[in-house]
Coordinates of C-alpha atoms in Angstrom, one line a residue:
M93 CA 18.8 -46.7 -9.6
S94 CA 20.9 -48.8 -7.2
G95 CA 24.1 -50.6 -6.9
T96 CA 27.1 -50.9 -4.6
A97 CA 30.7 -50.0 -5.3
G98 CA 32.1 -53.5 -4.9
S99 CA 29.2 -55.6 -6.3
G100 CA 30.5 -56.5 -9.7
A101 CA 27.3 -55.3 -11.3
A102 CA 25.3 -52.1 -11.0
R103 CA 21.7 -51.3 -12.0
S104 CA 21.9 -48.8 -14.8
G105 CA 19.8 -45.8 -15.6
A106 CA 16.9 -45.9 -18.0
A107 CA 19.3 -46.2 -21.0
G108 CA 21.5 -48.9 -19.6
S109 CA 21.3 -52.5 -18.6
E110 CA 22.5 -54.7 -15.7
D111 CA 25.5 -56.5 -17.3
A112 CA 28.1 -58.0 -15.0
G113 CA 31.7 -58.8 -16.1
S114 CA 34.4 -60.4 -14.0
G115 CA 37.0 -59.2 -11.5
A116 CA 34.9 -57.2 -9.0
A117 CA 33.0 -60.0 -7.2
G118 CA 34.2 -60.5 -3.7
W119 CA 36.5 -57.5 -3.7
E120 CA 36.9 -55.7 -0.4
H121 CA 38.4 -52.3 0.0
D122 CA 41.1 -51.5 2.6
R123 CA 39.2 -49.0 4.8
G124 CA 42.4 -47.1 5.7
A125 CA 43.2 -46.4 2.0
T126 CA 42.1 -43.5 -0.1
R127 CA 39.2 -44.5 -2.2
R128 CA 39.9 -43.4 -5.8
V129 CA 37.9 -43.4 -9.0
L130 CA 39.3 -42.9 -12.5
A131 CA 37.3 -40.9 -15.0
V132 CA 38.4 -41.3 -18.6
R133 CA 37.6 -38.8 -21.5
L134 CA 40.1 -39.1 -24.3
D135 CA 38.8 -36.3 -26.5
S136 CA 39.2 -32.5 -26.9
D137 CA 38.7 -29.6 -24.5
G138 CA 35.1 -29.2 -25.3
D139 CA 34.3 -32.8 -24.7
V140 CA 36.1 -32.7 -21.4
L141 CA 34.1 -29.7 -20.3
L142 CA 30.8 -31.4 -21.2
T143 CA 31.8 -34.3 -19.0
G144 CA 32.5 -32.0 -16.1
P145 CA 29.2 -32.5 -14.2
A146 CA 29.6 -36.3 -14.5
V147 CA 33.2 -36.1 -13.2
L148 CA 32.0 -34.1 -10.3
A149 CA 29.2 -36.6 -9.5
L150 CA 31.8 -39.4 -9.3
G151 CA 33.2 -37.7 -6.2
T152 CA 30.4 -39.3 -4.1
G153 CA 30.1 -43.1 -4.3
A154 CA 26.9 -45.1 -4.5
D155 CA 27.3 -45.6 -0.7
G156 CA 27.3 -41.8 -0.1
A157 CA 31.0 -41.8 0.9
P158 CA 33.5 -39.4 -0.8
R159 CA 35.8 -40.6 -3.5
E160 CA 38.9 -39.0 -4.9
V161 CA 38.6 -38.6 -8.7
D162 CA 41.5 -38.8 -11.1
L163 CA 41.0 -37.8 -14.7
L164 CA 42.7 -39.4 -17.7
V165 CA 42.6 -37.2 -20.9
S166 CA 44.4 -36.8 -24.2
P167 CA 46.8 -33.9 -24.9
Q168 CA 43.8 -32.2 -26.7
G169 CA 41.9 -32.2 -23.4
R170 CA 44.7 -31.3 -21.1
A171 CA 43.8 -27.6 -20.6
A172 CA 40.1 -28.2 -19.9
A173 CA 41.0 -31.1 -17.5
H174 CA 43.0 -28.7 -15.3
L175 CA 40.0 -26.3 -15.2
L176 CA 37.5 -28.8 -14.0
P177 CA 36.5 -28.7 -10.3
G178 CA 36.6 -31.9 -8.2
V179 CA 39.7 -33.5 -9.9
A180 CA 42.5 -34.8 -7.7
E181 CA 45.1 -35.7 -10.4
V182 CA 45.2 -35.3 -14.2
R183 CA 47.0 -37.8 -16.3
V184 CA 47.6 -37.0 -20.0
E185 CA 48.1 -39.7 -22.5
Q186 CA 48.2 -40.0 -26.3
V187 CA 46.4 -43.3 -27.0
P188 CA 46.3 -45.0 -30.4
W189 CA 42.5 -45.5 -30.5
S190 CA 41.4 -41.9 -30.1
G191 CA 41.8 -38.6 -32.0
Y192 CA 41.7 -37.5 -35.6
A193 CA 45.2 -38.7 -36.5
P194 CA 46.3 -41.0 -33.6
A195 CA 49.9 -42.0 -33.3
A196 CA 50.9 -45.7 -33.6
A197 CA 50.7 -47.7 -30.5
D198 CA 53.6 -47.1 -28.1
P199 CA 54.0 -50.3 -25.9
A200 CA 56.2 -48.5 -23.4
A201 CA 53.8 -45.6 -23.0
L202 CA 50.8 -48.0 -22.6
Q203 CA 52.7 -50.1 -20.0
A204 CA 53.5 -46.9 -18.1
L205 CA 49.8 -45.9 -18.1
V206 CA 48.9 -49.3 -16.8
A207 CA 51.5 -49.0 -14.1
W208 CA 50.2 -45.5 -13.1
M209 CA 46.7 -46.9 -12.8
A210 CA 47.9 -49.8 -10.7
G211 CA 49.8 -47.5 -8.4
R212 CA 46.8 -45.2 -7.9
A213 CA 44.7 -48.3 -7.0
H214 CA 41.4 -47.1 -8.5
E215 CA 38.5 -49.0 -7.2
E216 CA 36.5 -48.1 -10.2
V217 CA 37.3 -46.9 -13.8
V218 CA 34.5 -45.0 -15.6
V219 CA 35.1 -44.6 -19.4
F220 CA 33.2 -41.7 -21.0
T221 CA 32.9 -41.8 -24.8
S222 CA 30.9 -40.3 -27.6
F223 CA 28.3 -42.5 -29.3
H224 CA 30.7 -43.7 -32.1
Q225 CA 33.6 -44.5 -29.8
S226 CA 34.3 -47.7 -27.9
P227 CA 35.3 -47.9 -24.2
L228 CA 36.8 -51.4 -24.7
P229 CA 40.5 -50.6 -25.4
M230 CA 40.6 -48.5 -22.2
A231 CA 38.6 -51.2 -20.3
L232 CA 41.3 -53.7 -21.3
L233 CA 44.0 -51.5 -19.9
A234 CA 42.0 -51.0 -16.7
R235 CA 41.8 -54.8 -16.3
L236 CA 45.5 -55.1 -16.8
A237 CA 46.0 -52.5 -14.0
G238 CA 43.8 -54.6 -11.7
A239 CA 40.8 -52.3 -11.6
P240 CA 38.0 -54.3 -9.8
R241 CA 35.2 -52.4 -11.5
V242 CA 35.0 -51.0 -15.0
V243 CA 32.1 -49.0 -16.4
G244 CA 31.3 -47.8 -19.9
T245 CA 28.8 -47.3 -22.7
S246 CA 29.1 -50.0 -25.3
E247 CA 27.1 -51.4 -28.2
D248 CA 29.8 -54.0 -28.8
Y249 CA 29.9 -57.2 -26.8
P250 CA 32.3 -56.4 -23.9
G251 CA 33.1 -59.9 -22.7
S252 CA 34.4 -59.6 -19.2
L253 CA 35.9 -56.1 -19.7
L254 CA 32.9 -54.2 -18.3
D255 CA 31.1 -54.8 -15.0
V256 CA 28.5 -52.2 -16.0
R257 CA 27.7 -52.1 -19.7
H258 CA 25.5 -49.0 -20.3
R259 CA 23.6 -48.5 -23.5
R260 CA 22.6 -45.1 -24.9
P261 CA 19.4 -44.7 -26.8
G262 CA 19.3 -43.0 -30.2
G263 CA 19.9 -43.7 -33.8
A264 CA 23.0 -45.2 -35.4
D265 CA 23.6 -41.8 -37.2
G266 CA 24.0 -40.1 -33.8
S267 CA 20.5 -38.6 -33.6
G268 CA 18.5 -38.9 -30.5
G269 CA 19.7 -40.1 -27.2
G270 CA 19.9 -36.7 -25.4
H271 CA 22.6 -34.2 -24.9
E272 CA 26.2 -35.2 -24.2
V273 CA 26.0 -33.7 -20.7
L274 CA 23.0 -35.9 -19.8
A275 CA 24.5 -39.0 -21.5
A276 CA 27.6 -38.7 -19.3
L277 CA 25.5 -38.3 -16.2
D278 CA 23.4 -41.3 -17.2
L279 CA 26.5 -43.4 -17.2
V280 CA 27.3 -42.2 -13.7
A281 CA 23.7 -43.1 -12.7
A282 CA 24.4 -46.6 -14.0
T283 CA 27.0 -46.9 -11.2
G284 CA 24.3 -46.4 -8.6
R285 CA 25.2 -42.8 -7.8
A286 CA 22.8 -39.9 -7.4
V287 CA 23.2 -37.3 -10.2
P288 CA 21.9 -33.7 -10.3
S289 CA 18.5 -33.1 -11.9
R290 CA 19.6 -29.7 -13.3
P291 CA 23.3 -30.0 -14.1
R292 CA 25.5 -27.1 -15.1
L293 CA 28.9 -26.8 -16.6
A294 CA 31.6 -25.3 -14.3
V295 CA 35.2 -24.4 -14.2
R296 CA 37.5 -23.5 -11.3
T297 CA 36.7 -19.9 -10.5
D298 CA 40.1 -19.4 -8.7
L299 CA 42.0 -20.0 -11.9
V300 CA 39.6 -17.9 -14.0
D301 CA 39.7 -15.0 -11.4
A302 CA 43.5 -15.0 -11.5
A303 CA 43.6 -15.0 -15.3
E304 CA 41.1 -12.1 -15.5
R305 CA 43.6 -9.8 -13.8
A306 CA 45.9 -10.2 -16.8
L307 CA 43.3 -9.4 -19.5
P308 CA 43.6 -6.1 -21.5
A309 CA 41.2 -3.4 -20.6
P310 CA 38.0 -3.5 -22.6
P311 CA 37.4 -0.8 -25.2
S312 CA 35.4 2.2 -23.9
G313 CA 32.3 3.7 -25.3
A314 CA 30.9 0.5 -26.8
R315 CA 27.4 -1.0 -26.4
G316 CA 29.1 -4.1 -24.8
L317 CA 31.6 -6.8 -25.6
V318 CA 31.1 -9.7 -28.0
V319 CA 33.7 -12.4 -28.4
L320 CA 33.9 -13.9 -31.9
H321 CA 35.8 -17.1 -32.2
P322 CA 36.1 -18.0 -35.9
G323 CA 38.0 -21.2 -35.8
A324 CA 37.1 -24.8 -34.8
S325 CA 38.9 -28.0 -34.0
V326 CA 37.1 -29.5 -37.0
P327 CA 37.1 -27.4 -40.2
A328 CA 33.5 -28.4 -41.2
R329 CA 32.2 -26.9 -37.9
A330 CA 33.7 -23.4 -38.5
P331 CA 32.2 -20.5 -40.5
S332 CA 34.2 -19.4 -43.5
P333 CA 36.5 -16.4 -42.9
A334 CA 34.2 -14.3 -45.1
V335 CA 31.1 -15.1 -42.9
A336 CA 33.1 -14.5 -39.7
A337 CA 34.3 -11.2 -41.0
D338 CA 30.9 -10.1 -42.1
A339 CA 29.6 -10.9 -38.6
A340 CA 32.4 -9.0 -37.0
A341 CA 31.9 -5.9 -39.2
A342 CA 28.2 -6.0 -38.6
L343 CA 28.7 -6.2 -34.8
V344 CA 31.1 -3.3 -34.8
D345 CA 28.7 -1.2 -36.9
D346 CA 26.0 -2.0 -34.4
G347 CA 28.1 -0.5 -31.6
W348 CA 29.7 -3.6 -30.1
A349 CA 33.3 -4.0 -29.2
V350 CA 34.4 -7.3 -30.7
A351 CA 37.3 -9.5 -29.5
L352 CA 38.5 -12.0 -32.0
T353 CA 40.0 -15.1 -30.3
G354 CA 41.8 -18.2 -31.4
S355 CA 44.7 -20.5 -30.5
P356 CA 48.3 -19.6 -31.6
A357 CA 47.8 -21.9 -34.6
E358 CA 44.7 -20.0 -35.6
A359 CA 46.4 -16.6 -35.5
P360 CA 46.6 -16.4 -39.4
L361 CA 42.9 -17.1 -39.6
V362 CA 42.0 -14.5 -37.0
E363 CA 44.2 -11.9 -38.7
D364 CA 42.5 -12.7 -42.0
V365 CA 39.1 -12.2 -40.4
R366 CA 40.1 -8.9 -38.8
E367 CA 41.5 -7.5 -42.1
R368 CA 38.4 -8.5 -44.0
A369 CA 36.1 -7.0 -41.3
S370 CA 38.2 -3.8 -41.2
R371 CA 37.7 -3.4 -45.0
A372 CA 34.0 -4.2 -44.8
A373 CA 33.0 -2.0 -41.9
D374 CA 31.4 1.3 -42.8
P375 CA 33.2 4.2 -41.2
G376 CA 30.0 6.1 -40.8
A377 CA 28.1 3.4 -39.1
G378 CA 27.1 3.6 -35.5
G379 CA 29.7 2.7 -32.8
R380 CA 32.8 3.1 -34.9
A381 CA 35.7 4.8 -33.2
E382 CA 36.8 7.9 -35.2
G383 CA 40.1 7.7 -36.8
T384 CA 40.9 4.2 -35.7
G385 CA 39.8 2.0 -38.6
A386 CA 37.7 -0.9 -37.6
G387 CA 40.2 -1.9 -35.0
G388 CA 43.8 -3.0 -34.3
R389 CA 45.8 -6.1 -33.8
A390 CA 47.2 -6.7 -30.3
G391 CA 50.8 -6.0 -30.8
G392 CA 52.3 -8.6 -28.4
T393 CA 51.5 -10.4 -25.2
G394 CA 52.6 -9.9 -21.7
A395 CA 52.4 -12.2 -18.7
G396 CA 49.1 -14.1 -18.4
G397 CA 48.1 -13.3 -22.0
R398 CA 47.7 -9.6 -21.7
A399 CA 47.4 -7.9 -25.1
E400 CA 49.6 -4.9 -25.4
G401 CA 49.6 -2.1 -27.9
T402 CA 46.0 -2.3 -28.9
E403 CA 45.0 0.8 -30.9
A404 CA 43.2 3.2 -28.5
G405 CA 39.5 3.2 -29.0
G406 CA 39.5 0.3 -31.5
R407 CA 36.4 -1.7 -31.4
L408 CA 37.8 -4.8 -33.2
V409 CA 40.7 -6.4 -31.4
D410 CA 42.7 -9.5 -32.4
L411 CA 43.5 -11.6 -29.3
A412 CA 44.5 -14.8 -31.0
G413 CA 47.1 -16.6 -29.0
A414 CA 47.0 -13.9 -26.2
T415 CA 45.4 -16.2 -23.6
D416 CA 45.6 -19.7 -22.2
L417 CA 42.3 -21.5 -21.6
A418 CA 41.8 -20.0 -18.2
G419 CA 42.4 -16.5 -19.7
L420 CA 39.9 -17.3 -22.5
A421 CA 37.4 -18.4 -19.9
A422 CA 37.9 -15.0 -18.1
L423 CA 37.4 -13.1 -21.4
L424 CA 34.3 -15.1 -22.2
R425 CA 32.9 -14.5 -18.7
R426 CA 33.5 -10.7 -19.2
A427 CA 31.6 -10.8 -22.6
D428 CA 28.0 -10.0 -23.1
A429 CA 27.8 -12.8 -25.7
V430 CA 30.0 -15.2 -27.6
V431 CA 29.7 -16.0 -31.3
V432 CA 31.3 -19.3 -32.1
G433 CA 30.9 -22.6 -34.0
N434 CA 30.5 -26.0 -32.6
T435 CA 33.8 -26.2 -30.8
G436 CA 35.4 -26.0 -27.4
P437 CA 35.0 -22.2 -26.7
A438 CA 31.2 -22.6 -27.1
H439 CA 31.2 -25.0 -24.1
L440 CA 33.7 -22.8 -22.2
A441 CA 31.4 -19.9 -22.6
A442 CA 28.5 -22.0 -21.2
A443 CA 30.7 -23.0 -18.3
V444 CA 31.2 -19.4 -17.3
G445 CA 27.5 -18.5 -17.8
T446 CA 27.8 -16.3 -21.0
P447 CA 25.1 -16.5 -23.7
V448 CA 26.1 -18.1 -27.0
V449 CA 25.2 -17.4 -30.6
S450 CA 26.0 -20.8 -32.0
L451 CA 27.0 -21.0 -35.7
F452 CA 26.2 -24.7 -35.7
S453 CA 27.1 -26.9 -38.7
P454 CA 24.8 -30.0 -38.6
V455 CA 27.5 -32.6 -39.3
V456 CA 26.8 -33.7 -35.8
P457 CA 23.3 -33.3 -34.1
A458 CA 22.7 -30.1 -32.2
E459 CA 20.5 -32.0 -29.7
R460 CA 23.7 -33.6 -28.5
W461 CA 26.3 -30.9 -28.9
A462 CA 24.7 -27.5 -28.6
P463 CA 25.8 -25.1 -25.8
W464 CA 24.4 -26.3 -22.5
G465 CA 22.7 -24.3 -19.8
V466 CA 22.9 -20.7 -21.1
P467 CA 20.7 -18.6 -23.4
T468 CA 21.5 -19.7 -26.9
V469 CA 20.5 -18.9 -30.4
L470 CA 21.3 -21.6 -33.0
L471 CA 22.2 -20.3 -36.5
G472 CA 22.8 -22.5 -39.5
D473 CA 20.8 -24.8 -41.8
Q474 CA 20.3 -28.0 -39.7
G475 CA 18.8 -29.7 -42.8
A476 CA 21.8 -29.1 -45.1
P477 CA 23.1 -32.1 -47.1
C478 CA 26.0 -32.5 -44.7
A479 CA 23.7 -33.2 -41.8
L480 CA 24.8 -36.1 -39.5
S481 CA 27.7 -36.9 -41.8
R482 CA 30.4 -36.4 -39.1
A483 CA 32.5 -34.9 -41.8
R484 CA 35.7 -33.1 -40.8
E485 CA 36.0 -31.2 -44.0
C486 CA 32.8 -29.8 -45.5
P487 CA 31.5 -32.2 -48.2
V488 CA 29.4 -29.6 -49.9
P489 CA 30.9 -26.9 -52.0
G490 CA 30.5 -23.4 -50.5
H491 CA 29.8 -24.6 -47.0
P492 CA 26.1 -23.7 -47.4
C493 CA 25.0 -24.7 -43.9
L494 CA 26.9 -21.7 -42.5
Q495 CA 26.3 -19.1 -45.2
L496 CA 25.0 -16.5 -42.8
D497 CA 24.5 -12.8 -43.1
G498 CA 26.1 -10.5 -40.5
R499 CA 22.8 -8.9 -39.7
S500 CA 21.4 -12.2 -38.6
V501 CA 24.3 -12.6 -36.2
V502 CA 23.7 -9.1 -34.8
E503 CA 20.0 -9.9 -34.3
A504 CA 20.9 -13.1 -32.5
V505 CA 23.4 -11.3 -30.2
R506 CA 20.8 -8.7 -29.4
S507 CA 18.3 -11.5 -28.6
V508 CA 20.5 -13.4 -26.2
V509 CA 21.6 -10.3 -24.3
G510 CA 18.2 -8.7 -24.2
V511 CA 18.9 -5.7 -26.3
Q512 CA 15.8 -4.4 -28.1
P513 CA 15.9 -3.2 -31.8
G514 CA 15.7 0.4 -30.6
G515 CA 18.9 0.0 -28.6
A516 CA 17.3 -0.2 -25.1
A517 CA 18.8 -2.8 -22.9
G518 CA 16.5 -5.4 -21.5
S519 CA 17.3 -8.1 -18.9
V520 CA 18.6 -11.6 -19.5
E521 CA 18.6 -14.4 -17.0
R522 CA 21.8 -16.5 -17.0
V523 CA 20.4 -19.5 -15.3
A524 CA 21.7 -23.0 -15.6
G525 CA 19.2 -25.1 -17.5
S526 CA 17.9 -22.3 -19.7
S527 CA 17.9 -22.4 -23.4
A528 CA 17.4 -25.3 -25.8
A529 CA 19.2 -25.3 -29.1
G530 CA 17.2 -23.6 -31.8
T531 CA 15.2 -21.5 -29.4
R532 CA 15.9 -18.1 -27.7
G533 CA 15.8 -18.5 -24.0
G534 CA 13.7 -21.7 -23.9
A535 CA 13.9 -24.1 -21.0
R536 CA 15.9 -27.3 -21.0
P537 CA 14.3 -30.3 -19.2

């Protein structure tokens, strides 16, 4: 793959094509100025995390010289953007062409965005999108800001808006075409840059380390810690409260301490799951703390998201709203495993190297969206009637794709952390690039 930063066209990766637009030919950079690139990902926190390796790769130009990378995100991706390494400045903007319920176009806000881009004088704008999204609205703003080179993945004819028009393989239904991490890196490769052969997700360890000091102490006497995140940004991708509660109760009965997590808006859901799990758990089963019930709700938060007032010895703890994203990353890093649907915390767990039991609804393909680079067990019927529908609300009564038994979740947790059925701990390798969706500890290419 080859190309130069000011050429007006770059040779793409295998999935792309050489497709020149206008505006970059003959452009010469002031050698005394900071050389900046703008990465754009106008989606949620999980999408931003998956784009992290590509954003980091933009920090070195096709000529091998360093670049300063700015990142433009939506309000839904703000927290993850500030956790990514290699980002100079984060700009947050609510645009009218992205999101579940986008606001009407605000001319003043869009003009201010164009003015900011012009002021930062980006030599290149790289627009990252999912397969069903278009980079062209953002490309138009980049042109208005005077960007000499604009890069994006587009099936639609871009006119002169894109200097590098990348094409991603795969079906129109979203199947095929590789994982989102690889797709983003392939777009970077289309600019002529080198990309890592074994990419891994990452977050800023300084922020996570600082947040960890504010976490509540883990329960004592448990087999280990499992984080269970019952919510999802899209309802169709979350287990029902009954399924999540059954999983929590089964994990407590198997001797694990379980931390239930969620955003402040998800606090009622998490409380419902905790109460159901408390009622379902068998007081005589292994690992239950005597006289505590199944667990307790954290009775308030202190600085940095510390949960105060947790019932002593409780094995089931409600931490909904008790952490920011950095604090959640620290909690996930502390855990032995994470049980979660296809939503942002699954990718945050992968970014801190913690194995994931993925309760994966097939409304989008697992080959593109499964947790990347950590031991993973994928649960859920990938052939259910909702498969590849991209539905936000489950279109099938009873949400059958995620009708899971708590014992299957326990077995999956034991598998990813190397705990044998007899209770003896084995070893598990947390190596970037391990685990393919649907396997236990398989290798990714």
